[in-house]
Amino acid sequence: MVRVPQTEGFENPYTLIDAIEDAYPQLKFRAHPGRDNDFLLHPKDDEALAALLSLTSVNSKPMKLHLVQTIPPKITGIVMGYPLRLWLEHLQKHPQILETTRCTTTRDGVSTRQVRITLEGQTLPSQLDLGVWGTFYLRPFSPEPTRCYRCHAFGHTIYRNRQAKKCGICSAPHDTSICLEKYKRKEQITSCCPNCGKAHHAWKPKCEERQRHVLQ
């Protein structure tokens, strides 16, 4: 993009754009209002961009256009099932990938088979092809809000907890591990979220209370 500032000798940026169009009809570009009473030009191609930036006068009046450095769009996603022993360098060599971070468990920092990546572009692909290393599925990244692992409330950690212990599965006043053991033994468990009261566990991604904290 090219910025057209307020220029001496022209009533406003719009009249300068008119003068450029009249004097150089071969230059193809689109214009729209920018900030601070200036205009932005979108050249048709690199040749038109170079020509616009090389202009020093129009109708014998000195002028100068300015290149606007645009920041390329980025999107964050999660690579699923990425082996623990597979180096992140294989991801970093992908032409679209800008950053990689191995995801770890919140409680004890153990590495997982998920990798957070930042890619160029606005749309997250459903898969990532790493050639001989295989094809991996991607899911959108959703920031996880702070949650206490003692009472499972959002907004604080276990180290700042002042509430009674609650199960993250049934909301009863006992450790979550008790219901997890029942689940492993295939015993019946009544799910009740300690945050919203609905029939699911505390870490369900679609929990309304969790989503409310994600948006804050």
mmCIF file of C-alpha atoms in Angstrom:
data_model
loop_
_atom_site.group_PDB
_atom_site.id
_atom_site.type_symbol
_atom_site.label_atom_id
_atom_site.label_comp_id
_atom_site.label_asym_id
_atom_site.label_seq_id
_atom_site.Cartn_x
_atom_site.Cartn_y
_atom_site.Cartn_z
ATOM 1 C CA MET A 1 0.000 0.000 0.000
ATOM 2 C CA VAL A 2 0.990 3.607 -0.569
ATOM 3 C CA ARG A 3 -0.036 6.510 1.667
ATOM 4 C CA VAL A 4 -1.075 9.817 0.095
ATOM 5 C CA PRO A 5 -0.504 12.551 2.710
ATOM 6 C CA GLN A 6 -1.752 16.121 2.807
ATOM 7 C CA THR A 7 0.556 17.875 0.317
ATOM 8 C CA GLU A 8 1.260 21.568 -0.190
ATOM 9 C CA GLY A 9 -0.191 22.820 -3.466
ATOM 10 C CA PHE A 10 -3.133 20.407 -3.351
ATOM 11 C CA GLU A 11 -6.366 21.134 -1.532
ATOM 12 C CA ASN A 12 -6.505 17.622 -0.090
ATOM 13 C CA PRO A 13 -5.193 14.088 -0.835
ATOM 14 C CA TYR A 14 -8.187 13.436 -3.073
ATOM 15 C CA THR A 15 -7.202 16.237 -5.469
ATOM 16 C CA LEU A 16 -3.639 14.878 -5.546
ATOM 17 C CA ILE A 17 -4.949 11.427 -6.498
ATOM 18 C CA ASP A 18 -7.044 13.028 -9.245
ATOM 19 C CA ALA A 19 -3.944 14.791 -10.555
ATOM 20 C CA ILE A 20 -1.943 11.538 -10.544
ATOM 21 C CA GLU A 21 -4.692 9.747 -12.480
ATOM 22 C CA ASP A 22 -4.824 12.533 -15.091
ATOM 23 C CA ALA A 23 -1.046 12.795 -15.490
ATOM 24 C CA TYR A 24 -0.302 9.053 -15.397
ATOM 25 C CA PRO A 25 -3.332 7.174 -16.789
ATOM 26 C CA GLN A 26 -1.198 4.053 -17.277
ATOM 27 C CA LEU A 27 -0.850 3.609 -13.496
ATOM 28 C CA LYS A 28 -3.549 1.295 -12.162
ATOM 29 C CA PHE A 29 -4.519 1.438 -8.481
ATOM 30 C CA ARG A 30 -7.453 1.578 -6.087
ATOM 31 C CA ALA A 31 -7.871 4.262 -3.429
ATOM 32 C CA HIS A 32 -9.686 4.408 -0.106
ATOM 33 C CA PRO A 33 -9.632 6.775 2.907
ATOM 34 C CA GLY A 34 -7.023 6.164 5.585
ATOM 35 C CA ARG A 35 -6.394 7.800 8.938
ATOM 36 C CA ASP A 36 -5.488 11.418 9.683
ATOM 37 C CA ASN A 37 -7.198 12.768 6.541
ATOM 38 C CA ASP A 38 -4.924 10.897 4.157
ATOM 39 C CA PHE A 39 -5.654 8.237 1.522
ATOM 40 C CA LEU A 40 -4.243 4.788 0.822
ATOM 41 C CA LEU A 41 -3.510 3.494 -2.671
ATOM 42 C CA HIS A 42 -3.472 -0.197 -3.592
ATOM 43 C CA PRO A 43 -1.329 -0.592 -6.738
ATOM 44 C CA LYS A 44 -2.367 -3.256 -9.248
ATOM 45 C CA ASP A 45 1.103 -4.843 -9.274
ATOM 46 C CA ASP A 46 4.730 -4.346 -8.224
ATOM 47 C CA GLU A 47 5.437 -2.296 -11.332
ATOM 48 C CA ALA A 48 2.682 0.182 -10.473
ATOM 49 C CA LEU A 49 3.925 0.300 -6.870
ATOM 50 C CA ALA A 50 7.466 1.175 -7.955
ATOM 51 C CA ALA A 51 6.172 3.844 -10.351
ATOM 52 C CA LEU A 52 4.042 5.505 -7.661
ATOM 53 C CA LEU A 53 6.911 5.576 -5.169
ATOM 54 C CA SER A 54 9.227 7.106 -7.782
ATOM 55 C CA LEU A 55 6.961 10.111 -8.399
ATOM 56 C CA THR A 56 8.450 13.400 -7.207
ATOM 57 C CA SER A 57 6.052 15.882 -8.785
ATOM 58 C CA VAL A 58 2.663 16.194 -10.467
ATOM 59 C CA ASN A 59 1.769 19.172 -12.669
ATOM 60 C CA SER A 60 5.127 20.720 -11.701
ATOM 61 C CA LYS A 61 4.168 20.583 -8.021
ATOM 62 C CA PRO A 62 6.507 18.633 -5.707
ATOM 63 C CA MET A 63 4.970 15.647 -3.953
ATOM 64 C CA LYS A 64 5.984 12.359 -2.379
ATOM 65 C CA LEU A 65 4.055 9.180 -1.641
ATOM 66 C CA HIS A 66 4.986 6.878 1.244
ATOM 67 C CA LEU A 67 5.171 3.090 1.342
ATOM 68 C CA VAL A 68 3.020 1.540 4.073
ATOM 69 C CA GLN A 69 4.615 -1.516 5.640
ATOM 70 C CA THR A 70 1.808 -4.024 6.166
ATOM 71 C CA ILE A 71 2.041 -6.807 8.732
ATOM 72 C CA PRO A 72 1.181 -10.169 7.161
ATOM 73 C CA PRO A 73 -1.756 -11.930 8.859
ATOM 74 C CA LYS A 74 -1.011 -14.800 11.239
ATOM 75 C CA ILE A 75 -3.086 -17.603 12.685
ATOM 76 C CA THR A 76 -2.417 -20.000 15.564
ATOM 77 C CA GLY A 77 -3.320 -23.678 15.598
ATOM 78 C CA ILE A 78 -2.532 -26.945 17.344
ATOM 79 C CA VAL A 79 -0.810 -29.876 15.620
ATOM 80 C CA MET A 80 -2.425 -33.081 16.887
ATOM 81 C CA GLY A 81 -0.578 -36.338 17.565
ATOM 82 C CA TYR A 82 2.935 -35.018 16.953
ATOM 83 C CA PRO A 83 5.297 -37.698 18.365
ATOM 84 C CA LEU A 84 7.294 -36.771 21.449
ATOM 85 C CA ARG A 85 10.522 -37.981 19.867
ATOM 86 C CA LEU A 86 9.987 -36.091 16.610
ATOM 87 C CA TRP A 87 11.983 -32.865 16.602
ATOM 88 C CA LEU A 88 10.186 -29.545 16.244
ATOM 89 C CA GLU A 89 12.736 -28.616 13.573
ATOM 90 C CA HIS A 90 10.717 -30.662 11.078
ATOM 91 C CA LEU A 91 7.778 -28.309 11.682
ATOM 92 C CA GLN A 92 9.982 -25.223 11.626
ATOM 93 C CA LYS A 93 11.213 -26.094 8.130
ATOM 94 C CA HIS A 94 7.661 -25.810 6.765
ATOM 95 C CA PRO A 95 7.468 -22.610 4.651
ATOM 96 C CA GLN A 96 4.258 -21.353 6.305
ATOM 97 C CA ILE A 97 5.202 -21.978 9.937
ATOM 98 C CA LEU A 98 6.649 -19.039 11.885
ATOM 99 C CA GLU A 99 6.734 -20.362 15.479
ATOM 100 C CA THR A 100 6.444 -23.724 17.247
ATOM 101 C CA THR A 101 5.958 -24.592 20.926
ATOM 102 C CA ARG A 102 5.482 -28.067 22.380
ATOM 103 C CA CYS A 103 2.370 -28.078 24.595
ATOM 104 C CA THR A 104 2.800 -29.290 28.174
ATOM 105 C CA THR A 105 0.390 -30.289 30.919
ATOM 106 C CA THR A 106 -0.530 -27.386 33.193
ATOM 107 C CA ARG A 107 -0.095 -29.225 36.453
ATOM 108 C CA ASP A 108 3.338 -30.837 36.085
ATOM 109 C CA GLY A 109 4.758 -29.516 32.806
ATOM 110 C CA VAL A 110 4.961 -32.896 31.055
ATOM 111 C CA SER A 111 5.364 -32.691 27.264
ATOM 112 C CA THR A 112 2.353 -33.741 25.183
ATOM 113 C CA ARG A 113 1.786 -34.851 21.595
ATOM 114 C CA GLN A 114 0.320 -31.453 20.732
ATOM 115 C CA VAL A 115 2.343 -28.560 19.303
ATOM 116 C CA ARG A 116 1.189 -24.957 19.154
ATOM 117 C CA ILE A 117 2.170 -23.353 15.845
ATOM 118 C CA THR A 118 1.835 -19.906 14.296
ATOM 119 C CA LEU A 119 1.378 -19.816 10.521
ATOM 120 C CA GLU A 120 1.240 -17.141 7.868
ATOM 121 C CA GLY A 121 -2.254 -16.463 6.545
ATOM 122 C CA GLN A 122 -5.813 -16.015 7.783
ATOM 123 C CA THR A 123 -7.162 -19.548 7.327
ATOM 124 C CA LEU A 124 -5.981 -22.564 9.314
ATOM 125 C CA PRO A 125 -5.574 -25.657 7.112
ATOM 126 C CA SER A 126 -7.126 -28.894 8.340
ATOM 127 C CA GLN A 127 -3.914 -30.846 7.742
ATOM 128 C CA LEU A 128 -0.182 -30.242 7.619
ATOM 129 C CA ASP A 129 1.957 -32.268 5.201
ATOM 130 C CA LEU A 130 5.504 -32.856 6.474
ATOM 131 C CA GLY A 131 6.589 -35.114 3.638
ATOM 132 C CA VAL A 132 8.309 -38.302 4.822
ATOM 133 C CA TRP A 133 7.354 -37.480 8.431
ATOM 134 C CA GLY A 134 3.660 -37.794 7.665
ATOM 135 C CA THR A 135 0.512 -35.698 7.586
ATOM 136 C CA PHE A 136 -0.844 -34.236 10.831
ATOM 137 C CA TYR A 137 -4.286 -32.864 11.644
ATOM 138 C CA LEU A 138 -4.684 -29.302 12.921
ATOM 139 C CA ARG A 139 -7.279 -27.737 15.189
ATOM 140 C CA PRO A 140 -7.807 -24.061 16.059
ATOM 141 C CA PHE A 141 -5.963 -22.762 19.116
ATOM 142 C CA SER A 142 -8.195 -21.745 22.005
ATOM 143 C CA PRO A 143 -6.482 -20.039 24.977
ATOM 144 C CA GLU A 144 -7.140 -21.942 28.194
ATOM 145 C CA PRO A 145 -8.271 -19.721 31.105
ATOM 146 C CA THR A 146 -6.614 -20.060 34.510
ATOM 147 C CA ARG A 147 -8.384 -22.775 36.515
ATOM 148 C CA CYS A 148 -7.766 -24.047 40.046
ATOM 149 C CA TYR A 149 -7.150 -27.798 40.269
ATOM 150 C CA ARG A 150 -8.514 -27.942 43.832
ATOM 151 C CA CYS A 151 -11.934 -26.272 43.477
ATOM 152 C CA HIS A 152 -11.915 -26.014 39.639
ATOM 153 C CA ALA A 153 -13.073 -22.390 39.689
ATOM 154 C CA PHE A 154 -11.686 -20.039 37.046
ATOM 155 C CA GLY A 155 -9.550 -17.001 37.775
ATOM 156 C CA HIS A 156 -7.021 -18.392 40.258
ATOM 157 C CA THR A 157 -4.600 -21.285 40.712
ATOM 158 C CA ILE A 158 -4.347 -23.946 43.398
ATOM 159 C CA TYR A 159 -1.668 -21.868 45.127
ATOM 160 C CA ARG A 160 -4.124 -19.004 45.707
ATOM 161 C CA ASN A 161 -7.165 -21.141 46.412
ATOM 162 C CA ARG A 162 -9.334 -20.240 49.429
ATOM 163 C CA GLN A 163 -12.308 -22.427 48.604
ATOM 164 C CA ALA A 164 -13.198 -25.960 49.610
ATOM 165 C CA LYS A 165 -12.081 -28.894 47.494
ATOM 166 C CA LYS A 166 -14.466 -29.907 44.695
ATOM 167 C CA CYS A 167 -14.463 -32.775 42.242
ATOM 168 C CA GLY A 168 -14.062 -31.609 38.656
ATOM 169 C CA ILE A 169 -16.439 -34.337 37.491
ATOM 170 C CA CYS A 170 -19.345 -34.514 39.968
ATOM 171 C CA SER A 171 -18.795 -31.324 42.046
ATOM 172 C CA ALA A 172 -18.814 -33.289 45.327
ATOM 173 C CA PRO A 173 -16.375 -32.190 48.090
ATOM 174 C CA HIS A 174 -13.656 -34.719 47.259
ATOM 175 C CA ASP A 175 -10.617 -34.989 44.992
ATOM 176 C CA THR A 176 -11.258 -35.487 41.267
ATOM 177 C CA SER A 177 -9.104 -38.624 41.306
ATOM 178 C CA ILE A 178 -11.874 -40.485 43.158
ATOM 179 C CA CYS A 179 -14.300 -40.126 40.230
ATOM 180 C CA LEU A 180 -11.516 -40.826 37.755
ATOM 181 C CA GLU A 181 -10.893 -44.168 39.459
ATOM 182 C CA LYS A 182 -14.622 -44.930 39.283
ATOM 183 C CA TYR A 183 -14.536 -44.124 35.580
ATOM 184 C CA LYS A 184 -11.639 -46.525 35.061
ATOM 185 C CA ARG A 185 -13.632 -49.233 36.864
ATOM 186 C CA LYS A 186 -16.567 -48.395 34.554
ATOM 187 C CA GLU A 187 -18.756 -47.413 37.504
ATOM 188 C CA GLN A 188 -21.634 -44.993 36.966
ATOM 189 C CA ILE A 189 -20.790 -41.324 37.573
ATOM 190 C CA THR A 190 -23.178 -38.368 37.629
ATOM 191 C CA SER A 191 -21.429 -35.481 35.896
ATOM 192 C CA CYS A 192 -22.012 -31.991 37.253
ATOM 193 C CA CYS A 193 -19.756 -29.083 36.336
ATOM 194 C CA PRO A 194 -18.624 -27.192 39.475
ATOM 195 C CA ASN A 195 -18.704 -23.937 37.491
ATOM 196 C CA CYS A 196 -21.964 -23.914 35.520
ATOM 197 C CA GLY A 197 -23.846 -26.842 37.102
ATOM 198 C CA LYS A 198 -24.528 -28.614 33.810
ATOM 199 C CA ALA A 199 -23.960 -32.309 33.101
ATOM 200 C CA HIS A 200 -20.306 -32.297 32.056
ATOM 201 C CA HIS A 201 -16.846 -32.151 33.635
ATOM 202 C CA ALA A 202 -15.039 -28.929 34.601
ATOM 203 C CA TRP A 203 -12.621 -28.912 31.659
ATOM 204 C CA LYS A 204 -15.146 -29.351 28.848
ATOM 205 C CA PRO A 205 -14.144 -26.856 26.081
ATOM 206 C CA LYS A 206 -17.767 -25.841 25.393
ATOM 207 C CA CYS A 207 -18.588 -25.066 29.045
ATOM 208 C CA GLU A 208 -20.350 -21.681 29.031
ATOM 209 C CA GLU A 209 -18.444 -20.486 32.095
ATOM 210 C CA ARG A 210 -15.119 -21.504 30.545
ATOM 211 C CA GLN A 211 -15.950 -19.723 27.275
ATOM 212 C CA ARG A 212 -16.905 -16.592 29.208
ATOM 213 C CA HIS A 213 -13.451 -16.506 30.812
ATOM 214 C CA VAL A 214 -11.735 -17.172 27.470
ATOM 215 C CA LEU A 215 -13.395 -14.056 26.030
ATOM 216 C CA GLN A 216 -12.337 -11.835 28.935
#
